[in-house]
Amino acid sequence: MSMVLKGCLNIWRDCLLFVIIRMNNWYKLICNNCELQLSGTLNGGQSFRWSKHLEDNQECWIGVFKKRVWILKQNETEILYKVFETKCGFEKKEIEERNELYNNILKDYFQLNLSLREYYQQWSEADPIFKKAAQQFYGIRILNQDVTENIFSFICSSNNNISRISSMVNKLAKFYGDKICEINGETYYSFPDVENLTQPGVEAKLRENGFGYRAKYITKSAEMIKEKGGEMWLEKLKGMDYEEAKESLMTLTGIGAKVADCICLMSLGHLGALPVDTHVYQIAAKFYMPHIRNKKTVTKKMYDEIGDHFRKLYGPLAGWAHTVLFCADLKKFQGEL
DNA sequence: CGCCTACCTACCCG
DNA sequence: ACGGGTAGGTAGG
């Protein structure tokens, strides 16, 4: 009986500890802001799960990944953050230990082991247009995102705009993910597993909710992944080289060259993958490859030609470099420049 | 291969 | 007011 009581007290203490930590303290991760610019990185069309959020009158970003809700802000030298998990009586770990665990997750997500300074310098020397974009868009990082979330998010992206893509991805989480927590009246959900998207009735529900023809792509691709081995297939995908991974992804319905490259670049670590969409085509035609101007559609040959041009210009991390250009173009387009 | 068209929906712009 | 154009494309002919 006293054992049970003691257990309860421990859980209660952990809960209290958790509440105190999460309400009053920000975890810290040392990171110079020239190595990571949160706004451009989180709001640049890579992930559709982040939104701006004011806390103590400071700009923060709130988003979900790894089944946790994260609130991030930064100053010159640090990332300051809070984390919210489903369970409050989690493993008994001291604050420092938890800070280290979370820091490692963030380092992995933002790929902080890769130092941007030397690459930005290299890309600036190779290309004056990059150099100009880099002045404002320093610290733009490729996020290392979850493959499943990436696959279904970018299936939603076809012939679509960012605000509607975001609303679709959030609906997928709300309908088929797990509830994590509630913050300021807003409920946050993890992104669903493939298995959850293969339940009967998903396509109809998504259609009712404005997904359009993408509803079928989502359910069909989920079923195809399940048939190929589900989680096993996804793990195998992670072990493939760029060409093989891209080819495998393109066997799924709703995934063509562009979407496959997004997934390769942003969740499989193939940093030379270079998604060519209308923006990139416009940039390429305007500044780099005048001979492709006035083409109606991007043919496969042209797609590869544009990618190869940038890979030759920027080298093996061309996908990363191009994201900086893309980000600059996107902001200009959104009137934020 | 290259080119064409249909596909859902919401929002912008004239 | 209302209709065409378009938004980080893809599949099927």
Short mmCIF file of C-alpha atoms (C1' of nucleotides) in Angstrom, two decimals:
data_model
loop_
_atom_site.label_atom_id
_atom_site.label_comp_id
_atom_site.label_asym_id
_atom_site.label_seq_id
_atom_site.Cartn_x
_atom_site.Cartn_y
_atom_site.Cartn_z
CA MET A 1 0.00 0.00 0.00
CA SER A 2 2.76 2.42 0.93
CA MET A 3 4.57 1.38 -2.25
CA VAL A 4 1.55 2.41 -4.29
CA LEU A 5 1.28 5.65 -2.39
CA LYS A 6 4.97 6.33 -2.91
CA GLY A 7 4.57 5.63 -6.63
CA CYS A 8 1.68 8.06 -6.84
CA LEU A 9 3.62 10.70 -5.02
CA ASN A 10 6.56 10.23 -7.37
CA ILE A 11 4.35 10.60 -10.40
CA TRP A 12 2.72 13.64 -8.87
CA ARG A 13 6.11 15.13 -8.08
CA ASP A 14 7.27 14.50 -11.66
CA CYS A 15 4.15 16.17 -13.00
CA LEU A 16 4.68 19.16 -10.78
CA LEU A 17 8.35 19.31 -11.72
CA PHE A 18 7.41 19.14 -15.38
CA VAL A 19 4.86 21.93 -15.05
CA ILE A 20 7.33 24.12 -13.21
CA ILE A 21 10.03 23.51 -15.78
CA ARG A 22 7.83 24.04 -18.77
CA MET A 23 6.06 27.12 -17.46
CA ASN A 24 9.00 29.05 -16.12
CA ASN A 25 12.15 27.90 -17.80
CA TRP A 26 13.35 27.84 -21.32
CA TYR A 27 15.78 25.12 -22.27
CA LYS A 28 18.88 26.40 -23.98
CA LEU A 29 20.89 25.30 -26.94
CA ILE A 30 24.00 27.22 -27.89
CA CYS A 31 23.68 28.26 -31.53
CA ASN A 32 24.82 31.42 -33.21
CA ASN A 33 22.05 33.04 -35.21
CA CYS A 34 24.17 33.18 -38.36
CA GLU A 35 24.05 29.36 -38.28
CA LEU A 36 20.26 29.21 -37.95
CA GLN A 37 17.56 31.69 -38.84
CA LEU A 38 14.34 30.30 -37.40
CA SER A 39 11.87 32.37 -39.40
CA GLY A 40 13.26 31.61 -42.86
CA THR A 41 13.90 27.98 -42.02
CA LEU A 42 10.56 27.19 -40.40
CA ASN A 43 8.46 29.40 -42.63
CA GLY A 44 10.12 28.69 -45.97
CA GLY A 45 7.80 26.01 -47.28
CA GLN A 46 9.83 23.06 -45.99
CA SER A 47 7.55 22.10 -43.15
CA PHE A 48 3.89 23.01 -42.96
CA ARG A 49 3.60 22.49 -39.22
CA TRP A 50 5.11 25.68 -37.79
CA SER A 51 3.34 28.89 -36.95
CA LYS A 52 4.38 32.20 -35.48
CA HIS A 53 3.47 32.65 -31.85
CA LEU A 54 3.95 35.53 -29.44
CA GLU A 55 5.02 34.86 -25.89
CA ASP A 56 6.13 37.64 -23.52
CA ASN A 57 5.89 39.86 -26.58
CA GLN A 58 8.71 37.95 -28.26
CA GLU A 59 8.55 36.18 -31.59
CA CYS A 60 8.41 32.41 -31.13
CA TRP A 61 7.65 29.49 -33.40
CA ILE A 62 5.35 26.71 -32.32
CA GLY A 63 5.27 23.40 -34.13
CA VAL A 64 5.16 19.63 -33.88
CA PHE A 65 7.77 17.01 -34.64
CA LYS A 66 8.88 13.74 -33.01
CA LYS A 67 5.49 13.53 -31.29
CA ARG A 68 6.25 16.62 -29.25
CA VAL A 69 5.15 20.24 -29.38
CA TRP A 70 8.04 22.67 -29.47
CA ILE A 71 8.09 26.40 -28.84
CA LEU A 72 11.29 27.96 -30.13
CA LYS A 73 12.81 31.41 -30.02
CA GLN A 74 16.32 32.67 -30.49
CA ASN A 75 18.74 35.43 -29.62
CA GLU A 76 22.22 36.15 -31.00
CA THR A 77 23.82 33.10 -29.47
CA GLU A 78 21.13 30.69 -28.29
CA ILE A 79 18.01 28.80 -29.21
CA LEU A 80 15.58 28.96 -26.29
CA TYR A 81 12.79 26.42 -26.25
CA LYS A 82 9.99 24.63 -24.41
CA VAL A 83 8.82 21.09 -25.06
CA PHE A 84 5.42 19.52 -24.45
CA GLU A 85 4.87 15.78 -24.40
CA THR A 86 1.86 13.55 -24.02
CA LYS A 87 2.94 11.99 -20.74
CA CYS A 88 3.78 14.16 -17.78
CA GLY A 89 5.13 11.36 -15.60
CA PHE A 90 7.89 10.57 -18.05
CA GLU A 91 11.16 8.82 -17.33
CA LYS A 92 12.88 10.11 -14.26
CA LYS A 93 15.54 12.26 -15.73
CA GLU A 94 17.14 15.30 -14.28
CA ILE A 95 16.64 18.61 -15.96
CA GLU A 96 20.17 18.67 -17.36
CA GLU A 97 19.76 15.21 -18.78
CA ARG A 98 16.47 16.11 -20.42
CA ASN A 99 17.97 19.31 -21.77
CA GLU A 100 20.70 17.22 -23.37
CA LEU A 101 18.17 14.80 -24.86
CA TYR A 102 16.14 17.63 -26.36
CA ASN A 103 19.25 19.45 -27.55
CA ASN A 104 20.26 16.34 -29.44
CA ILE A 105 16.85 16.07 -31.05
CA LEU A 106 17.04 19.71 -32.14
CA LYS A 107 20.60 19.33 -33.41
CA ASP A 108 19.44 16.42 -35.50
CA TYR A 109 16.33 18.23 -36.79
CA PHE A 110 18.26 21.35 -37.77
CA GLN A 111 21.36 19.36 -38.84
CA LEU A 112 23.51 21.62 -36.71
CA ASN A 113 26.52 19.34 -37.10
CA LEU A 114 26.90 20.90 -40.53
CA SER A 115 28.42 24.37 -40.29
CA LEU A 116 26.87 26.80 -42.78
CA ARG A 117 29.53 29.48 -42.74
CA GLU A 118 31.97 27.78 -45.09
CA TYR A 119 29.24 26.59 -47.45
CA TYR A 120 27.61 30.01 -47.70
CA GLN A 121 31.05 31.44 -48.50
CA GLN A 122 31.64 28.81 -51.15
CA TRP A 123 28.22 29.34 -52.76
CA SER A 124 28.65 33.14 -52.61
CA GLU A 125 31.96 32.89 -54.43
CA ALA A 126 30.41 30.67 -57.08
CA ASP A 127 27.35 32.85 -57.64
CA PRO A 128 26.76 36.60 -57.14
CA ILE A 129 22.99 36.06 -57.09
CA PHE A 130 23.38 33.68 -54.18
CA LYS A 131 25.65 36.18 -52.47
CA LYS A 132 22.96 38.84 -52.66
CA ALA A 133 20.20 36.53 -51.40
CA ALA A 134 22.45 35.32 -48.58
CA GLN A 135 22.73 38.79 -47.04
CA GLN A 136 19.16 38.64 -45.85
CA PHE A 137 18.70 34.88 -45.90
CA TYR A 138 21.61 33.80 -43.74
CA GLY A 139 21.17 30.73 -41.57
CA ILE A 140 18.65 28.97 -43.82
CA ARG A 141 18.77 25.28 -42.97
CA ILE A 142 17.39 22.13 -44.50
CA LEU A 143 15.29 20.46 -41.84
CA ASN A 144 15.80 16.75 -41.32
CA GLN A 145 12.14 15.80 -41.22
CA ASP A 146 10.17 12.63 -40.68
CA VAL A 147 9.81 10.64 -43.92
CA THR A 148 6.17 9.72 -43.45
CA GLU A 149 5.11 13.28 -42.72
CA ASN A 150 7.14 14.49 -45.68
CA ILE A 151 5.64 12.00 -48.11
CA PHE A 152 2.06 12.94 -47.32
CA SER A 153 2.71 16.67 -46.89
CA PHE A 154 4.29 16.96 -50.31
CA ILE A 155 1.60 14.85 -51.94
CA CYS A 156 -0.70 17.62 -50.67
CA SER A 157 1.56 20.29 -52.17
CA SER A 158 0.80 19.54 -55.81
CA ASN A 159 -0.81 22.41 -57.69
CA ASN A 160 -1.54 24.07 -54.39
CA ASN A 161 -0.63 27.04 -52.21
CA ILE A 162 1.18 27.05 -48.89
CA SER A 163 -1.73 28.15 -46.74
CA ARG A 164 -4.00 25.41 -48.05
CA ILE A 165 -1.20 22.82 -47.82
CA SER A 166 -0.71 23.77 -44.16
CA SER A 167 -4.39 23.41 -43.43
CA MET A 168 -4.45 19.98 -45.09
CA VAL A 169 -1.42 18.70 -43.19
CA ASN A 170 -2.91 19.92 -39.92
CA LYS A 171 -6.15 18.15 -40.77
CA LEU A 172 -4.30 14.88 -41.40
CA ALA A 173 -2.77 15.21 -37.93
CA LYS A 174 -6.06 16.15 -36.31
CA PHE A 175 -8.06 13.34 -37.93
CA TYR A 176 -5.55 10.51 -37.78
CA GLY A 177 -2.75 11.51 -35.41
CA ASP A 178 -2.60 11.36 -31.61
CA LYS A 179 -3.39 14.28 -29.37
CA ILE A 180 -0.27 15.62 -27.69
CA CYS A 181 -1.48 18.53 -25.61
CA GLU A 182 -3.45 21.73 -25.54
CA ILE A 183 -1.86 25.16 -25.44
CA ASN A 184 -3.87 28.38 -25.23
CA GLY A 185 -7.00 26.55 -26.34
CA GLU A 186 -5.27 25.05 -29.37
CA THR A 187 -4.92 21.26 -29.55
CA TYR A 188 -1.80 19.78 -31.10
CA TYR A 189 -1.56 16.37 -32.75
CA SER A 190 1.30 14.17 -33.89
CA PHE A 191 1.49 13.23 -37.56
CA PRO A 192 -0.22 9.87 -38.18
CA ASP A 193 1.56 6.63 -39.08
CA VAL A 194 0.98 5.11 -42.52
CA GLU A 195 -1.20 2.45 -40.90
CA ASN A 196 -3.66 5.09 -39.66
CA LEU A 197 -4.14 6.40 -43.18
CA THR A 198 -5.12 2.99 -44.54
CA GLN A 199 -8.31 2.72 -42.45
CA PRO A 200 -11.56 2.50 -44.41
CA GLY A 201 -13.27 5.81 -45.10
CA VAL A 202 -10.18 8.00 -45.17
CA GLU A 203 -10.52 9.05 -48.80
CA ALA A 204 -14.17 10.09 -48.39
CA LYS A 205 -13.39 12.03 -45.24
CA LEU A 206 -10.50 13.86 -46.88
CA ARG A 207 -12.63 14.69 -49.90
CA GLU A 208 -15.31 16.11 -47.63
CA ASN A 209 -12.61 18.25 -46.12
CA GLY A 210 -11.40 19.84 -49.31
CA PHE A 211 -8.40 17.71 -50.24
CA GLY A 212 -9.70 17.29 -53.79
CA TYR A 213 -7.98 14.70 -55.96
CA ARG A 214 -5.14 14.48 -53.42
CA ALA A 215 -7.44 12.42 -51.17
CA LYS A 216 -7.03 9.45 -53.48
CA TYR A 217 -3.26 9.95 -53.81
CA ILE A 218 -2.94 9.91 -50.02
CA THR A 219 -4.95 6.78 -49.36
CA LYS A 220 -3.56 4.93 -52.36
CA SER A 221 0.04 5.75 -51.47
CA ALA A 222 -0.58 4.75 -47.85
CA GLU A 223 -1.92 1.40 -49.06
CA MET A 224 0.98 0.95 -51.45
CA ILE A 225 3.51 1.63 -48.68
CA LYS A 226 1.71 -0.82 -46.40
CA GLU A 227 1.77 -3.45 -49.13
CA LYS A 228 5.47 -2.92 -49.74
CA GLY A 229 6.17 -3.57 -46.06
CA GLY A 230 5.15 -0.40 -44.22
CA GLU A 231 7.73 0.68 -41.68
CA MET A 232 10.22 -1.83 -43.09
CA TRP A 233 9.95 -0.27 -46.53
CA LEU A 234 10.43 3.21 -45.10
CA GLU A 235 13.55 2.03 -43.28
CA LYS A 236 14.87 0.47 -46.46
CA LEU A 237 14.21 3.75 -48.24
CA LYS A 238 16.45 5.55 -45.77
CA GLY A 239 19.33 3.25 -46.65
CA MET A 240 19.14 3.82 -50.41
CA ASP A 241 21.30 6.16 -52.43
CA TYR A 242 19.70 9.21 -54.06
CA GLU A 243 18.77 7.74 -57.44
CA GLU A 244 17.34 4.56 -55.97
CA ALA A 245 15.34 6.40 -53.31
CA LYS A 246 13.91 8.86 -55.83
CA GLU A 247 12.91 6.05 -58.15
CA SER A 248 11.25 4.11 -55.32
CA LEU A 249 9.31 7.16 -54.17
CA MET A 250 8.08 7.78 -57.70
CA THR A 251 6.38 4.39 -57.75
CA LEU A 252 3.87 5.85 -55.27
CA THR A 253 0.87 7.60 -56.69
CA GLY A 254 0.85 11.36 -56.43
CA ILE A 255 4.64 11.47 -56.30
CA GLY A 256 6.46 12.72 -59.37
CA ALA A 257 10.01 14.01 -59.79
CA LYS A 258 9.48 17.23 -57.87
CA VAL A 259 7.77 15.74 -54.83
CA ALA A 260 10.27 12.86 -54.76
CA ASP A 261 13.12 15.37 -54.70
CA CYS A 262 11.49 17.27 -51.83
CA ILE A 263 11.36 14.05 -49.83
CA CYS A 264 14.93 13.09 -50.75
CA LEU A 265 16.23 16.53 -49.78
CA MET A 266 14.23 17.11 -46.61
CA SER A 267 13.91 13.72 -45.03
CA LEU A 268 16.42 11.32 -46.57
CA GLY A 269 19.57 13.41 -46.31
CA HIS A 270 20.23 13.69 -50.04
CA LEU A 271 21.36 17.29 -50.01
CA GLY A 272 22.08 17.38 -53.73
CA ALA A 273 18.43 16.66 -54.56
CA LEU A 274 16.96 19.76 -56.12
CA PRO A 275 13.18 20.05 -56.46
CA VAL A 276 12.31 22.02 -59.61
CA ASP A 277 8.96 23.68 -59.21
CA THR A 278 7.47 26.74 -60.89
CA HIS A 279 9.48 29.08 -58.64
CA VAL A 280 12.77 27.36 -59.38
CA TYR A 281 11.94 27.22 -63.05
CA GLN A 282 11.20 30.98 -63.03
CA ILE A 283 14.45 31.72 -61.19
CA ALA A 284 16.43 29.49 -63.55
CA ALA A 285 14.88 30.98 -66.68
CA LYS A 286 15.28 34.55 -65.49
CA PHE A 287 18.83 34.49 -64.14
CA TYR A 288 20.67 31.37 -65.21
CA MET A 289 19.34 29.65 -68.31
CA PRO A 290 17.85 32.19 -70.74
CA HIS A 291 17.36 29.51 -73.40
CA ILE A 292 14.56 27.87 -71.42
CA ARG A 293 12.44 31.02 -71.28
CA ASN A 294 8.92 30.96 -72.71
CA LYS A 295 8.50 27.23 -72.28
CA LYS A 296 5.01 26.20 -71.29
CA THR A 297 5.82 23.17 -69.21
CA VAL A 298 8.89 21.76 -67.52
CA THR A 299 9.70 18.55 -69.40
CA LYS A 300 11.67 15.77 -67.76
CA LYS A 301 14.71 16.70 -69.79
CA MET A 302 14.43 20.32 -68.71
CA TYR A 303 13.84 19.25 -65.12
CA ASP A 304 17.13 17.37 -65.07
CA GLU A 305 18.93 20.13 -66.95
CA ILE A 306 17.91 22.73 -64.34
CA GLY A 307 18.93 20.46 -61.47
CA ASP A 308 22.27 19.68 -63.12
CA HIS A 309 22.94 23.36 -63.73
CA PHE A 310 22.62 24.14 -60.02
CA ARG A 311 24.51 21.02 -58.98
CA LYS A 312 27.39 22.09 -61.19
CA LEU A 313 27.22 25.62 -59.77
CA TYR A 314 26.91 24.76 -56.08
CA GLY A 315 28.30 21.24 -55.74
CA PRO A 316 27.07 18.27 -53.70
CA LEU A 317 24.86 20.35 -51.37
CA ALA A 318 23.13 22.11 -54.26
CA GLY A 319 19.69 21.34 -52.85
CA TRP A 320 20.57 23.24 -49.71
CA ALA A 321 21.92 26.21 -51.63
CA HIS A 322 18.91 26.35 -53.90
CA THR A 323 16.63 26.47 -50.85
CA VAL A 324 18.22 29.79 -49.91
CA LEU A 325 17.37 31.18 -53.35
CA PHE A 326 13.92 29.68 -53.15
CA CYS A 327 13.37 31.23 -49.74
CA ALA A 328 14.41 34.68 -51.00
CA ASP A 329 12.09 34.36 -53.97
CA LEU A 330 9.21 33.12 -51.82
CA LYS A 331 9.52 36.02 -49.38
CA LYS A 332 9.72 38.50 -52.22
CA PHE A 333 6.61 36.93 -53.64
CA GLN A 334 4.83 37.12 -50.30
CA GLY A 335 5.73 40.81 -50.05
CA GLU A 336 7.99 40.34 -47.06
CA LEU A 337 11.05 41.69 -48.80
"C1'" DC B 1 10.30 11.09 -75.18
"C1'" DG B 2 7.32 15.54 -75.67
"C1'" DC B 3 3.06 17.60 -75.31
"C1'" DC B 4 -1.74 17.88 -73.81
"C1'" DT B 5 -5.51 17.74 -70.57
"C1'" DA B 6 -8.06 16.78 -66.38
"C1'" DC B 7 -7.90 17.02 -61.66
"C1'" DC B 8 -10.08 19.69 -56.39
"C1'" DT B 9 -10.27 23.89 -54.01
"C1'" DA B 10 -9.65 28.52 -52.21
"C1'" DC B 11 -8.11 32.81 -52.89
"C1'" DC B 12 -6.58 36.72 -55.70
"C1'" DC B 13 -7.34 40.03 -59.05
"C1'" DG B 14 -9.53 42.48 -62.93
"C1'" DA C 1 -20.41 41.08 -58.66
"C1'" DC C 2 -18.51 37.10 -61.00
"C1'" DG C 3 -15.33 34.48 -63.68
"C1'" DG C 4 -10.69 33.31 -65.17
"C1'" DG C 5 -6.12 32.39 -63.39
"C1'" DT C 6 -3.19 30.21 -60.28
"C1'" DA C 7 -0.97 28.03 -56.22
"C1'" DG C 8 6.13 24.63 -54.63
"C1'" DG C 9 2.37 18.92 -59.88
"C1'" DT C 10 0.95 14.35 -61.33
"C1'" DA C 11 -1.30 10.73 -64.04
"C1'" DG C 12 -2.92 9.06 -68.14
"C1'" DG C 13 -3.52 9.52 -72.94
#
